[in-house]
Coordinates of C-alpha atoms in Angstrom, one line a residue:
M18 CA 0.3 12.4 -79.4
R19 CA -3.0 13.4 -81.4
P20 CA -3.7 16.9 -81.5
V21 CA -7.0 18.1 -79.8
T22 CA -9.6 20.0 -82.0
A23 CA -12.3 22.3 -80.6
H24 CA -14.9 19.5 -81.7
D25 CA -13.6 16.8 -79.7
A26 CA -12.1 18.6 -76.6
G27 CA -13.1 17.5 -73.2
Q28 CA -14.6 19.9 -70.5
W29 CA -12.8 21.7 -68.0
P30 CA -13.9 21.1 -64.3
V31 CA -15.8 23.9 -62.4
R32 CA -12.8 24.3 -60.0
H33 CA -10.5 24.9 -63.1
M34 CA -12.7 27.6 -64.4
V35 CA -12.9 29.2 -60.9
Q36 CA -8.9 29.2 -60.7
L37 CA -8.9 30.9 -64.2
V38 CA -11.3 33.5 -63.2
L39 CA -9.5 34.3 -59.9
L40 CA -6.3 34.5 -61.7
V41 CA -7.0 36.7 -64.7
L42 CA -10.1 38.7 -63.4
V43 CA -9.1 39.2 -59.8
L44 CA -5.4 38.8 -58.9
Q45 CA -3.6 40.1 -62.0
P46 CA -5.8 43.2 -62.2
V47 CA -5.4 44.0 -58.6
V48 CA -1.5 43.7 -59.0
L49 CA -1.6 45.9 -62.2
L50 CA -3.7 48.4 -60.2
L51 CA -1.0 48.6 -57.5
L52 CA 1.8 49.0 -60.2
F53 CA 0.2 52.4 -61.5
V54 CA -1.9 53.6 -58.8
D55 CA 0.0 54.7 -55.6
V56 CA -2.2 53.9 -52.6
A57 CA 0.6 54.6 -50.1
P58 CA -0.1 57.5 -47.9
A59 CA 1.4 60.7 -49.1
N60 CA 3.5 63.2 -46.9
G61 CA 3.9 60.7 -44.1
T62 CA 0.0 60.5 -43.4
A63 CA -0.7 57.3 -41.3
P64 CA -3.0 54.7 -42.9
T65 CA -6.6 54.9 -42.0
S66 CA -7.3 51.2 -41.7
W67 CA -5.4 47.7 -41.9
V68 CA -6.5 47.4 -45.4
H69 CA -4.9 50.7 -46.5
T70 CA -1.9 49.5 -44.7
A71 CA -1.6 46.3 -46.4
L72 CA -2.2 48.0 -49.8
A73 CA 0.5 50.6 -49.0
H74 CA 3.0 47.8 -48.3
L75 CA 2.1 46.1 -51.5
T76 CA 2.3 49.1 -53.7
R77 CA 5.7 49.9 -52.2
L78 CA 6.9 46.5 -53.2
V79 CA 5.9 46.5 -56.7
R80 CA 6.4 50.0 -57.6
A81 CA 9.0 52.7 -57.0
G82 CA 8.3 56.5 -56.4
S83 CA 5.9 58.1 -54.3
S84 CA 2.5 60.1 -54.7
E85 CA 4.8 63.3 -55.5
A86 CA 6.1 61.4 -58.5
R87 CA 3.0 62.2 -60.4
A88 CA 3.5 66.2 -60.1
D89 CA 4.5 66.6 -63.7
G90 CA 4.8 64.8 -67.0
A91 CA 8.6 64.0 -66.9
A92 CA 8.2 62.7 -63.4
R93 CA 5.3 60.5 -64.3
A94 CA 7.0 59.1 -67.3
W95 CA 10.1 58.2 -65.0
S96 CA 7.7 56.5 -62.6
M97 CA 6.6 54.3 -65.6
T98 CA 10.1 53.2 -66.0
L99 CA 10.7 52.5 -62.2
A100 CA 7.5 50.5 -62.1
L101 CA 9.1 48.0 -64.4
K102 CA 10.5 46.3 -61.4
G103 CA 7.1 45.4 -60.3
A104 CA 5.9 44.4 -63.9
V105 CA 8.7 41.9 -64.1
M106 CA 7.7 40.2 -60.8
M107 CA 3.9 40.3 -61.6
Q108 CA 4.6 38.8 -65.0
A109 CA 6.8 36.2 -63.7
W110 CA 4.2 35.1 -61.3
Y111 CA 1.4 35.3 -64.0
C112 CA 3.3 33.2 -66.5
T113 CA 4.1 30.5 -63.8
R114 CA 0.7 30.1 -62.7
M115 CA -0.9 30.6 -66.1
H116 CA 1.2 27.8 -67.5
A117 CA 0.3 25.6 -64.8
W118 CA -3.4 26.2 -65.5
Y119 CA -2.8 25.9 -69.4
T120 CA -1.0 22.5 -69.0
L121 CA -3.8 21.1 -66.8
A122 CA -6.5 22.6 -69.3
E123 CA -4.7 20.6 -72.1
G124 CA -5.0 17.4 -70.0
Y125 CA -8.7 17.9 -69.5
E126 CA -9.5 18.7 -72.9
R127 CA -7.6 15.3 -73.9
R128 CA -9.7 13.6 -71.3
E129 CA -6.8 12.2 -69.6
K130 CA -6.9 10.0 -66.5
P131 CA -6.2 11.3 -63.1
S132 CA -2.8 9.8 -63.1
E133 CA -1.9 11.4 -66.3
L134 CA -3.2 14.7 -64.9
R135 CA -1.0 14.5 -61.8
A136 CA 2.0 14.0 -64.0
R137 CA 1.4 17.3 -65.6
Q138 CA 1.8 19.1 -62.4
R139 CA 5.2 20.4 -62.1
T140 CA 7.2 21.0 -58.8
A141 CA 8.2 24.3 -57.6
S142 CA 11.8 23.7 -58.7
Q143 CA 10.5 22.7 -62.2
Q144 CA 8.5 25.6 -62.4
I145 CA 11.2 28.0 -61.5
E146 CA 13.7 26.2 -63.9
A147 CA 11.1 26.7 -66.7
L148 CA 10.7 30.4 -66.0
A149 CA 14.2 31.0 -65.7
L150 CA 14.7 29.5 -69.1
S151 CA 11.9 31.4 -70.5
A152 CA 13.1 34.7 -69.0
L153 CA 16.5 34.3 -70.9
S154 CA 14.5 35.2 -74.1
L155 CA 13.4 38.7 -72.4
P156 CA 16.4 40.7 -73.9
L157 CA 15.4 39.3 -77.5
L158 CA 11.8 40.0 -76.9
W159 CA 12.6 43.5 -75.8
L160 CA 14.5 44.2 -78.9
L161 CA 11.8 42.8 -81.2
A162 CA 9.3 45.1 -79.3
L163 CA 11.6 48.1 -79.8
V164 CA 11.8 47.5 -83.4
M165 CA 8.2 47.2 -83.7
V166 CA 7.2 50.3 -81.7
V167 CA 9.9 52.2 -83.6
L168 CA 8.5 51.1 -87.1
V169 CA 5.0 52.5 -86.1
G170 CA 6.4 56.0 -85.1
A171 CA 7.7 55.7 -81.5
P172 CA 10.4 58.8 -80.9
V173 CA 14.0 57.7 -80.8
N174 CA 15.7 61.0 -80.1
A175 CA 15.1 63.0 -76.7
Q176 CA 12.4 60.7 -75.7
L177 CA 14.3 57.4 -76.2
T178 CA 13.9 56.4 -72.5
G179 CA 10.2 56.4 -72.8
T180 CA 10.4 54.4 -76.0
L181 CA 12.6 51.8 -74.4
T182 CA 10.2 51.6 -71.5
L183 CA 7.2 51.2 -73.6
A184 CA 9.1 48.3 -75.5
A185 CA 9.9 46.7 -72.1
Y186 CA 6.1 46.7 -71.1
L187 CA 5.0 45.3 -74.4
A188 CA 7.7 42.6 -74.2
L189 CA 6.4 41.6 -70.8
F190 CA 2.7 41.9 -71.5
G191 CA 2.4 41.1 -75.2
L192 CA 5.3 38.6 -76.0
W193 CA 6.5 36.8 -72.9
P194 CA 3.3 34.9 -72.0
L195 CA 3.1 33.6 -75.6
T196 CA 6.7 32.3 -75.7
H197 CA 6.5 30.8 -72.3
M198 CA 3.0 29.2 -72.7
L199 CA 2.8 28.5 -76.5
G200 CA 6.6 28.1 -77.3
T201 CA 8.7 30.1 -79.7
P202 CA 8.1 29.9 -83.4
P203 CA 8.5 28.3 -85.8
S204 CA 6.3 25.3 -84.5
A205 CA 3.4 23.3 -85.6
L206 CA 1.3 25.2 -83.1
W207 CA 2.3 28.7 -84.4
L208 CA 1.8 27.5 -87.9
R209 CA -1.7 26.3 -86.9
I210 CA -2.5 29.7 -85.2
L211 CA -1.1 31.9 -88.1
T212 CA -2.8 30.0 -90.9
A213 CA -5.9 28.8 -89.4
P214 CA -6.9 30.9 -86.4
S215 CA -10.4 29.6 -86.4
T216 CA -9.1 26.3 -85.1
M217 CA -7.7 27.8 -82.0
L218 CA -8.7 26.2 -78.8
P219 CA -10.2 28.0 -75.9
R220 CA -7.0 27.7 -73.7
E221 CA -4.9 29.2 -76.6
L222 CA -7.2 32.1 -77.0
I223 CA -7.1 32.9 -73.2
V224 CA -3.3 33.3 -73.7
L225 CA -3.2 35.0 -77.1
L226 CA -6.1 37.6 -76.6
P227 CA -4.5 39.6 -73.6
C228 CA -1.2 39.8 -75.5
V229 CA -2.8 41.2 -78.6
G230 CA -4.9 43.5 -76.3
A231 CA -1.7 45.0 -75.0
W232 CA -0.5 45.9 -78.4
L233 CA -3.8 47.3 -79.4
G234 CA -4.0 49.2 -76.1
A235 CA -0.6 50.8 -76.5
L236 CA -1.5 52.0 -80.0
V237 CA -4.8 53.4 -79.0
G238 CA -3.2 55.0 -75.9
A239 CA -0.8 56.9 -78.1
L240 CA -3.4 58.8 -79.9
P241 CA -4.1 61.4 -77.1
Q242 CA -0.6 62.7 -77.4
A243 CA -1.4 64.2 -80.5
L244 CA -3.7 66.6 -78.6
D245 CA -1.6 69.4 -77.2
W246 CA -3.4 69.6 -73.8
G247 CA -0.1 69.9 -71.8
R248 CA -1.5 67.3 -69.2
A249 CA 0.9 65.3 -67.1
W250 CA -0.6 62.0 -68.1
Q251 CA -0.1 62.8 -71.9
A252 CA 3.9 62.6 -71.4
W253 CA 5.5 59.8 -73.5
P254 CA 5.0 56.9 -72.9
V255 CA 2.4 57.2 -69.9
P256 CA -0.7 56.9 -72.2
S257 CA 0.5 53.9 -74.2
V258 CA 1.5 52.0 -71.0
Y259 CA -1.9 52.7 -69.5
G260 CA -3.4 51.7 -72.8
A261 CA -1.3 48.3 -72.8
V262 CA -2.4 47.5 -69.3
A263 CA -6.1 48.3 -70.1
G264 CA -5.8 45.9 -73.3
V265 CA -4.5 43.1 -71.1
V266 CA -7.6 43.4 -68.8
L267 CA -10.0 43.9 -71.8
G268 CA -8.3 40.8 -73.5
H269 CA -9.1 38.7 -70.6
L270 CA -12.7 40.0 -70.5
C271 CA -13.2 39.4 -74.3
R272 CA -11.6 36.1 -74.7
A273 CA -13.4 33.6 -76.7
G274 CA -15.0 30.4 -75.2
G275 CA -15.1 27.0 -76.9
T276 CA -17.4 25.3 -79.1
R277 CA -18.3 21.7 -78.1
G278 CA -17.1 20.5 -74.8
A279 CA -15.0 23.5 -73.9
P280 CA -16.9 26.0 -71.6
V281 CA -17.2 29.7 -72.3
V282 CA -15.4 31.7 -69.4
L283 CA -16.5 35.2 -69.1

């Protein structure tokens, strides 16, 4: 199959662009917000509206703990560890939906016929199977992320739990989407990305930039910890996790569009 370049790629339909915007600029940020902002009523207070009720149920589903869990730094750091359950669920959903979008985008860029585009659409069982196989790499990705954060100075003594938690978030946000959608290196695709990044297609950048943003955000988020203010949000690894989440969202906002034939989606 002839590789597609940015100069001869076909256009994405408007509906495909709308799906992308809804996925990465609406749905994923909302779920990320529910992961780290507890909107459930505190101290047994009744919800004030059906919207508040729905959000309260959602936030209880994707995160553990309660409003009181943010009372001090240690409790807030532990709530980050508990929220990993929701992060795994959210990223599993994101990888599944984004992979379906990515596969169709490739077909549009190749100007494939409708019958060929339909053949690219996977059944639910095929999507679950692909996700399960991809999830088998998570322990290895977590170890890789752990090595990388330790090499840049993450603590491994009394704050080891926080370091392990941050590595888990970076594996989920900064590595898993790459391996699920772009495959694992070494491959011709990764060789092209690493040696000639200017040849990357818009759909590849849409996958890559949020992952890079997660790593950069975690690094920037670690800077406030050097300031001895004694605030709860400065507890390790709280600012780095917040930074990683912000980096994911900013990566989507800052992703590059295409050149000829590939639309700019902002």
